[in-house]
GROMACS .gro file of N, CA and C in nm:
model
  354
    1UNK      N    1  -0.007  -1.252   0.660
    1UNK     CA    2  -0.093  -1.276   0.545
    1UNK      C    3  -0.230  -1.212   0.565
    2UNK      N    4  -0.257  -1.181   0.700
    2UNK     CA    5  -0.383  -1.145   0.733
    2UNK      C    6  -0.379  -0.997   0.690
    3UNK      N    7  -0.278  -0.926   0.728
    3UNK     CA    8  -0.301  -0.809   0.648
    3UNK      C    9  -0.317  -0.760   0.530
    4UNK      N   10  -0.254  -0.860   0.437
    4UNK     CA   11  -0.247  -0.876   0.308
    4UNK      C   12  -0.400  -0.867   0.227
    5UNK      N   13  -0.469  -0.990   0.273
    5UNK     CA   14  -0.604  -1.016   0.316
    5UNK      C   15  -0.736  -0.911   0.317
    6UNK      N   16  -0.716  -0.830   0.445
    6UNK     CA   17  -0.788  -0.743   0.512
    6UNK      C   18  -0.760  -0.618   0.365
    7UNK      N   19  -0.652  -0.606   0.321
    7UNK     CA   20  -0.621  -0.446   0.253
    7UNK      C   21  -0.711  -0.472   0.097
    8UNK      N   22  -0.681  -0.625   0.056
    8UNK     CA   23  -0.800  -0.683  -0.080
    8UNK      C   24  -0.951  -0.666  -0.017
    9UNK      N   25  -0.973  -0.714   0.097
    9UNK     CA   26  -1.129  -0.680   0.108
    9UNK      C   27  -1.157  -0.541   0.075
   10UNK      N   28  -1.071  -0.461   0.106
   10UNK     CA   29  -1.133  -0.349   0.152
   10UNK      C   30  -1.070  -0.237   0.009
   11UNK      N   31  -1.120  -0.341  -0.124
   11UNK     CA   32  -1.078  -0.304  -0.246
   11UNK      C   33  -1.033  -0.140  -0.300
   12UNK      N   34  -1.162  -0.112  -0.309
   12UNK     CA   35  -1.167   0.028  -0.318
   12UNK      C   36  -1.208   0.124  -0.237
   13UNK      N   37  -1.099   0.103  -0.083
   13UNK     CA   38  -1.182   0.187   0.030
   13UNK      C   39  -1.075   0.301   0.052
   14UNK      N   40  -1.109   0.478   0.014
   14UNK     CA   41  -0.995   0.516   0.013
   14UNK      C   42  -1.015   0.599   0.140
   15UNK      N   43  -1.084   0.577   0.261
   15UNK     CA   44  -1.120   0.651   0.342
   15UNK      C   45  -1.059   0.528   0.466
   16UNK      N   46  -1.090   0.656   0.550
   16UNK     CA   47  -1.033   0.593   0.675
   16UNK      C   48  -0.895   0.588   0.725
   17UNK      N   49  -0.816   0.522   0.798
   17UNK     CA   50  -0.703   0.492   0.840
   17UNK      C   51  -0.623   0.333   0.823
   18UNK      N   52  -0.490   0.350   0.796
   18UNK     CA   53  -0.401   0.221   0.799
   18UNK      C   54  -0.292   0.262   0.878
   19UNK      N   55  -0.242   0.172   0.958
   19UNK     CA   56  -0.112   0.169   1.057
   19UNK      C   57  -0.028   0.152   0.961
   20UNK      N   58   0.104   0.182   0.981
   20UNK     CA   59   0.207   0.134   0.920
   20UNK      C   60   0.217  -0.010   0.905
   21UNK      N   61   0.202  -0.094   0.981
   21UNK     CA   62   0.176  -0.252   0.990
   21UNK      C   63   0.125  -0.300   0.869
   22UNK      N   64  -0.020  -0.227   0.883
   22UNK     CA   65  -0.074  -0.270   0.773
   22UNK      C   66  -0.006  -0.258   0.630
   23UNK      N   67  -0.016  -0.154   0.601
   23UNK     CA   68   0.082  -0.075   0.492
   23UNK      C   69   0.196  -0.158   0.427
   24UNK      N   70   0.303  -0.195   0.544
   24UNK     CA   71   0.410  -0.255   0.526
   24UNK      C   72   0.422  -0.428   0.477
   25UNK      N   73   0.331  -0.484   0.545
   25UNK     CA   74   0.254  -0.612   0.531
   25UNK      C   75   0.216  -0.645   0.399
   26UNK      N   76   0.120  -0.544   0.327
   26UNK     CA   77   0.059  -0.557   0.225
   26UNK      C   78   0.195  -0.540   0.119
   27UNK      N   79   0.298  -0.482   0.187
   27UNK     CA   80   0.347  -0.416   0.025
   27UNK      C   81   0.458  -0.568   0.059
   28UNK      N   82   0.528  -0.587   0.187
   28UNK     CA   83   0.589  -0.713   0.202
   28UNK      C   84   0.510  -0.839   0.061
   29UNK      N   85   0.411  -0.878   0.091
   29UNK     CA   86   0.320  -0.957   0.042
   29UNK      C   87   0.347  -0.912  -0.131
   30UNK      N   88   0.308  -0.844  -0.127
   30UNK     CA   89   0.282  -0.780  -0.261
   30UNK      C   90   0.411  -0.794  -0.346
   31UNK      N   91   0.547  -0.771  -0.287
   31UNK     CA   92   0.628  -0.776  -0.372
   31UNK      C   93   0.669  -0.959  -0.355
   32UNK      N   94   0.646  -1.031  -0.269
   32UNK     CA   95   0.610  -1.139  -0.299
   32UNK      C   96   0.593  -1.220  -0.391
   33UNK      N   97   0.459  -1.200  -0.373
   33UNK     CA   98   0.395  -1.261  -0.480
   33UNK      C   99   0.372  -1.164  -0.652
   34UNK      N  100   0.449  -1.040  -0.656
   34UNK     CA  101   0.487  -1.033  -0.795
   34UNK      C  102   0.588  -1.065  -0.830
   35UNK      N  103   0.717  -1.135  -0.741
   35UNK     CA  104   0.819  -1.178  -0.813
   35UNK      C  105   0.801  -1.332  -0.808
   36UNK      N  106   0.681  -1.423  -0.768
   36UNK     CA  107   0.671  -1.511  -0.770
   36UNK      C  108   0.573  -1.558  -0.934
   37UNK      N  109   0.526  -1.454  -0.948
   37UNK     CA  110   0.401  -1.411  -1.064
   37UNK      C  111   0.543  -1.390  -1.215
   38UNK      N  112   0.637  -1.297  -1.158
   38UNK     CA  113   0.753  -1.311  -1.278
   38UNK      C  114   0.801  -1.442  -1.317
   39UNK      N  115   0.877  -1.519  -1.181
   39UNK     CA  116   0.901  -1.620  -1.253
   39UNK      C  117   0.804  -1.756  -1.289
   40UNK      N  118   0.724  -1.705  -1.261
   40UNK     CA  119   0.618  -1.802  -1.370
   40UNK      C  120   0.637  -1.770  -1.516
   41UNK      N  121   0.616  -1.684  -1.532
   41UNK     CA  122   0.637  -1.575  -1.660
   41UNK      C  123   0.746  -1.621  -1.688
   42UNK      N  124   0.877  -1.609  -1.648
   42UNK     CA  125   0.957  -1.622  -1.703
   42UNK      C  126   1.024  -1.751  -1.741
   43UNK      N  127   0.960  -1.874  -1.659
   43UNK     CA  128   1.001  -2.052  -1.678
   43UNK      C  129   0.882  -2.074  -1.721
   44UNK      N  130   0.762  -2.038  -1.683
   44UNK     CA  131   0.664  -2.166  -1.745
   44UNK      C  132   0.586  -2.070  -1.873
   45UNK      N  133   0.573  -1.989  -1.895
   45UNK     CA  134   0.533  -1.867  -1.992
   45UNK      C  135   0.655  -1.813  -2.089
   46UNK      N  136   0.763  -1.843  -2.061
   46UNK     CA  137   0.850  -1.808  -2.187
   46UNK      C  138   0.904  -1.654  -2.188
   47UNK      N  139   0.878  -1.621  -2.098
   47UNK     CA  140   0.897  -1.440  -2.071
   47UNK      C  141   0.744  -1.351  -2.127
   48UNK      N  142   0.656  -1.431  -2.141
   48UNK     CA  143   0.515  -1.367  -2.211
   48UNK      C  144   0.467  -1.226  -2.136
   49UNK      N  145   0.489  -1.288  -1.960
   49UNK     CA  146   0.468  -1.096  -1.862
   49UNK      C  147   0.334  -1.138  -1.873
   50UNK      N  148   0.212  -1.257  -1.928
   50UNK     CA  149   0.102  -1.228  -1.870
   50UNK      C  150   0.059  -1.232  -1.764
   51UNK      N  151   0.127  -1.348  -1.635
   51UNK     CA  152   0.111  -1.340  -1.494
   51UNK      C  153   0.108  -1.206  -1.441
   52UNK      N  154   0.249  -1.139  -1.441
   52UNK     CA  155   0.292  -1.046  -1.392
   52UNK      C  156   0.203  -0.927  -1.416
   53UNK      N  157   0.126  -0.920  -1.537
   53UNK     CA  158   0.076  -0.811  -1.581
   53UNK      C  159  -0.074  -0.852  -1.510
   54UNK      N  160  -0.114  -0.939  -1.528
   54UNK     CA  161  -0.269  -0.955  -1.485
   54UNK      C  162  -0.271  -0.956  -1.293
   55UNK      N  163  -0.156  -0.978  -1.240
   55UNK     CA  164  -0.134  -0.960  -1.115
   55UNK      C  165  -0.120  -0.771  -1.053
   56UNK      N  166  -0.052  -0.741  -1.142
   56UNK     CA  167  -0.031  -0.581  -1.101
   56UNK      C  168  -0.150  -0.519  -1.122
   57UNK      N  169  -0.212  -0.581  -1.243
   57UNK     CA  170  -0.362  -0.483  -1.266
   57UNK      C  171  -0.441  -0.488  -1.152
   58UNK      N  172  -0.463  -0.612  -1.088
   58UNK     CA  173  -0.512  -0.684  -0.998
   58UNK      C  174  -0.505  -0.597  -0.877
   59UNK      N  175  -0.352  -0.554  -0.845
   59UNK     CA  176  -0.370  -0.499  -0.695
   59UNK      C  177  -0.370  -0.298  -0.726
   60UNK      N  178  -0.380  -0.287  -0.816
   60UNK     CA  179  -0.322  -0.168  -0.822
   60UNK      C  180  -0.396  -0.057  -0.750
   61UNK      N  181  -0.525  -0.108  -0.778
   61UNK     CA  182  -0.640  -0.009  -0.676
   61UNK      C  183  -0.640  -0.038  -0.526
   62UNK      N  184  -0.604  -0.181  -0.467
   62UNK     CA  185  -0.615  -0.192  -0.330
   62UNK      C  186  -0.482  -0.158  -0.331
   63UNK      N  187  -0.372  -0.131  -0.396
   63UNK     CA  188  -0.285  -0.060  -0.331
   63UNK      C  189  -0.271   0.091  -0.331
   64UNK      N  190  -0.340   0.145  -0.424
   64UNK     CA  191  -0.357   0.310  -0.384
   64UNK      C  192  -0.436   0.339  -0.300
   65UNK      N  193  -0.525   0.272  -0.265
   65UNK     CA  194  -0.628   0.255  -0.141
   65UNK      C  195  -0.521   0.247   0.009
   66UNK      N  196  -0.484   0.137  -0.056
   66UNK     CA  197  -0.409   0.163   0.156
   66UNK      C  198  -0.283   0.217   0.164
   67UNK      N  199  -0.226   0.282   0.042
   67UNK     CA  200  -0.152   0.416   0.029
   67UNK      C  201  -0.182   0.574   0.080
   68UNK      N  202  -0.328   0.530   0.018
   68UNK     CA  203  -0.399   0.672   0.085
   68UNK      C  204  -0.379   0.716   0.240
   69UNK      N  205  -0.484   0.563   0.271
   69UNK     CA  206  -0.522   0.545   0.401
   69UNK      C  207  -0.394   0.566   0.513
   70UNK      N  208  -0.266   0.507   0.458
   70UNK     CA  209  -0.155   0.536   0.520
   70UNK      C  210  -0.106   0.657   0.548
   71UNK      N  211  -0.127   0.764   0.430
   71UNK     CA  212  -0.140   0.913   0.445
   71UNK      C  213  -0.236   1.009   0.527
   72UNK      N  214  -0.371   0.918   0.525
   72UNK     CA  215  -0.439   0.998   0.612
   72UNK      C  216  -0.391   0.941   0.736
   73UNK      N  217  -0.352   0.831   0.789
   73UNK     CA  218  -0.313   0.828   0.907
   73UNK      C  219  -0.198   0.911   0.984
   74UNK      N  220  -0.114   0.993   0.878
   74UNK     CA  221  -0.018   1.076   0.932
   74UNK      C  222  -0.065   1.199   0.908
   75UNK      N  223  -0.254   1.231   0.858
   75UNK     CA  224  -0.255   1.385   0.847
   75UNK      C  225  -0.271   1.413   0.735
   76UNK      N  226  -0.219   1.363   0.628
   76UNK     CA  227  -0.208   1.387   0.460
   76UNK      C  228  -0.337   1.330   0.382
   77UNK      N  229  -0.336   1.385   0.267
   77UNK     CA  230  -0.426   1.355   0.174
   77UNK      C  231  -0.378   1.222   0.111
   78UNK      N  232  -0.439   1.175   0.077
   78UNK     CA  233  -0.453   1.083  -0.054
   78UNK      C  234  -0.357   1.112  -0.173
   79UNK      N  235  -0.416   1.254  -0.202
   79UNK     CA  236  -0.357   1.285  -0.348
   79UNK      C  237  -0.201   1.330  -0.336
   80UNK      N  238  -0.116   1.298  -0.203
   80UNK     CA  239  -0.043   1.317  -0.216
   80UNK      C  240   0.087   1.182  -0.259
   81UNK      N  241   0.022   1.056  -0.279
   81UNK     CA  242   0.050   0.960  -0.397
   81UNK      C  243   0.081   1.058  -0.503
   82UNK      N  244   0.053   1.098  -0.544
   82UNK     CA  245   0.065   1.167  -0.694
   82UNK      C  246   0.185   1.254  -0.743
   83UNK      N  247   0.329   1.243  -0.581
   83UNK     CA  248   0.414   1.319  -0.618
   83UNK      C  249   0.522   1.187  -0.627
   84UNK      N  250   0.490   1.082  -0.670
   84UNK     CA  251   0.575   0.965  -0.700
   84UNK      C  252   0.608   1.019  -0.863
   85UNK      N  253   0.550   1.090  -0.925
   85UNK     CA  254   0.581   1.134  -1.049
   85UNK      C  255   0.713   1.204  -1.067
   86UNK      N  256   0.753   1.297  -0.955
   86UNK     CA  257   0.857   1.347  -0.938
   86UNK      C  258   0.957   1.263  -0.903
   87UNK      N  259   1.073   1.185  -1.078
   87UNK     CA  260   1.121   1.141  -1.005
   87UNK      C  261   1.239   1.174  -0.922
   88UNK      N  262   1.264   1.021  -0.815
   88UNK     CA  263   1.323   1.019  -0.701
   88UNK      C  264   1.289   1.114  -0.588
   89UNK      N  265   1.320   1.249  -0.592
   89UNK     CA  266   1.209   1.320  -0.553
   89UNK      C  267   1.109   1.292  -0.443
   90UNK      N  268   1.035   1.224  -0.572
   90UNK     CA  269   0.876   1.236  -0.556
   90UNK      C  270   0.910   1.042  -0.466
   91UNK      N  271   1.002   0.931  -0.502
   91UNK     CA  272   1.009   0.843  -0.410
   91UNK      C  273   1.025   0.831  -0.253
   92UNK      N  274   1.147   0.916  -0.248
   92UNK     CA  275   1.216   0.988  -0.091
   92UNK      C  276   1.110   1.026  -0.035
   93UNK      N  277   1.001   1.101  -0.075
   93UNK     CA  278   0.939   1.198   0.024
   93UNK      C  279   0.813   1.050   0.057
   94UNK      N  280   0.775   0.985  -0.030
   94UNK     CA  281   0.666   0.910  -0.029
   94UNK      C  282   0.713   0.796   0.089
   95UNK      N  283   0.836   0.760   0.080
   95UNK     CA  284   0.888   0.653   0.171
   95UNK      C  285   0.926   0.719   0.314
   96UNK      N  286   0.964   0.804   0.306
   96UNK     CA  287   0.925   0.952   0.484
   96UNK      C  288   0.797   0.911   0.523
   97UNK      N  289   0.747   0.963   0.444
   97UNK     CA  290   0.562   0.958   0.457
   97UNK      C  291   0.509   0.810   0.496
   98UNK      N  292   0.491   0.734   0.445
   98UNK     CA  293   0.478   0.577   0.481
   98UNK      C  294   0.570   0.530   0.582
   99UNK      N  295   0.669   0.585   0.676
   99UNK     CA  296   0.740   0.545   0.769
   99UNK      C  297   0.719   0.648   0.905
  100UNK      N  298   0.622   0.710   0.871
  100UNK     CA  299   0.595   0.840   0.958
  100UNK      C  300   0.474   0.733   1.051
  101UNK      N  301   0.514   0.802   1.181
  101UNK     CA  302   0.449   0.710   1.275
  101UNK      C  303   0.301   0.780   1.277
  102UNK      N  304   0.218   0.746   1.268
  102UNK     CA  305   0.082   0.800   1.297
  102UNK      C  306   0.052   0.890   1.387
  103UNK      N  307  -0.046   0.975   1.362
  103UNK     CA  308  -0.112   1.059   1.453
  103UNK      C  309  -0.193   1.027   1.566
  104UNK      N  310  -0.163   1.056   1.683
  104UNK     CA  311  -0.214   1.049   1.820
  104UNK      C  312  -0.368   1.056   1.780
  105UNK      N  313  -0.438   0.989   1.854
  105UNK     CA  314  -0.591   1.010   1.844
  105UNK      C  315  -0.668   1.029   1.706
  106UNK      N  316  -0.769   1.100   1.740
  106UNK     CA  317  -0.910   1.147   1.627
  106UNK      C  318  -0.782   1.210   1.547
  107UNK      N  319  -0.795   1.215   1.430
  107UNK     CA  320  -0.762   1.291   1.324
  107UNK      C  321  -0.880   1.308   1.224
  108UNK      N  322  -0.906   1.424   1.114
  108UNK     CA  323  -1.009   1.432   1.049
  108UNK      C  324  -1.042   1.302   0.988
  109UNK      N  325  -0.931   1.229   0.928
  109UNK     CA  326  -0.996   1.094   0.824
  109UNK      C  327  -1.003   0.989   0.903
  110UNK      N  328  -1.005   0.991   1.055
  110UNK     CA  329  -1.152   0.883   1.118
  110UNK      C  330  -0.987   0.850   1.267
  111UNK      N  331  -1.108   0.772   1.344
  111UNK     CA  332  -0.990   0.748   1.501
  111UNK      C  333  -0.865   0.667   1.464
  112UNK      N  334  -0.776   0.674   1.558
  112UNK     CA  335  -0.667   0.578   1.551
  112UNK      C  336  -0.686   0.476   1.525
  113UNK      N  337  -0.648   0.409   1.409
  113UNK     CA  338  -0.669   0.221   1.412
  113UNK      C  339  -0.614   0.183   1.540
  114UNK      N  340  -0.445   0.217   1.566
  114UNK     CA  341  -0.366   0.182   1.667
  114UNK      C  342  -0.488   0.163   1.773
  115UNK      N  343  -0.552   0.246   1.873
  115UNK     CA  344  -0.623   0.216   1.958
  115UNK      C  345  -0.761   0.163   1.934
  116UNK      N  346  -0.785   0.112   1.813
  116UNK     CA  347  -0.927   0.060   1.787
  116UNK      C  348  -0.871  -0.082   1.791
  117UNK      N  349  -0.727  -0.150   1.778
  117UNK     CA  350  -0.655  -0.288   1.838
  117UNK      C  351  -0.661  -0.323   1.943
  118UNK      N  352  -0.614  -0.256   2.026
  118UNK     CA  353  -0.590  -0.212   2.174
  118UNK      C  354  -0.744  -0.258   2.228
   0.00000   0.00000   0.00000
């Protein structure tokens, strides 16, 4: 939950580095608590989708944020989120990418988290 946590503080931070941990944690969490946000919606709201909808708006920036950050930790840009458009495609390559083990040491978008734990 702590990672979950740590990725909302750090709302709109699209710099820096995320471990896979992190990454994985947040999105664990995340799908969570939007299928917990549906069936509200769907027993105590009548199928209305306002939970669900005011929840997704909610994370959508801290999750392109530690999407990014997950990319720069293997080397990549940010803007390479943006080939989820391509579909399937554009899913396959994004889920490679987010399972790609991080880069050894300094990389340009800031030091290893891994050894800033350590």
């Amino acid at each position: 939950m702590n990672w979950y946590i740590d990725v909302i503080k750090n709302y709109a931070v699209f710099s820096g580095r995320a471990t896979r941990m992190e990454y994985w944690m947040f999105t664990l969490f995340n799908v969570i608590f939007s299928v917990a946000a549906m069936l509200i919606d769907h027993f105590i709201l009548n199928g209305l989708r306002l939970t669900d909808t005011l929840y997704t708006l909610a994370v959508l920036v801290p999750g392109l944020a530690v999407g990014a950050r997950r990319l720069h930790d293997i080397g990549r840009t940010g803007w390479w989120q943006l080939i989820a458009f391509i579909p399937l495609l554009g899913a396959i390559v994004l889920l490679i990418f987010f399972c790609t083990d991080s880069q050894d040491k300094t990389n340009k978008y800031g030091p290893d988290p891994k050894e800033l734990t350590i």
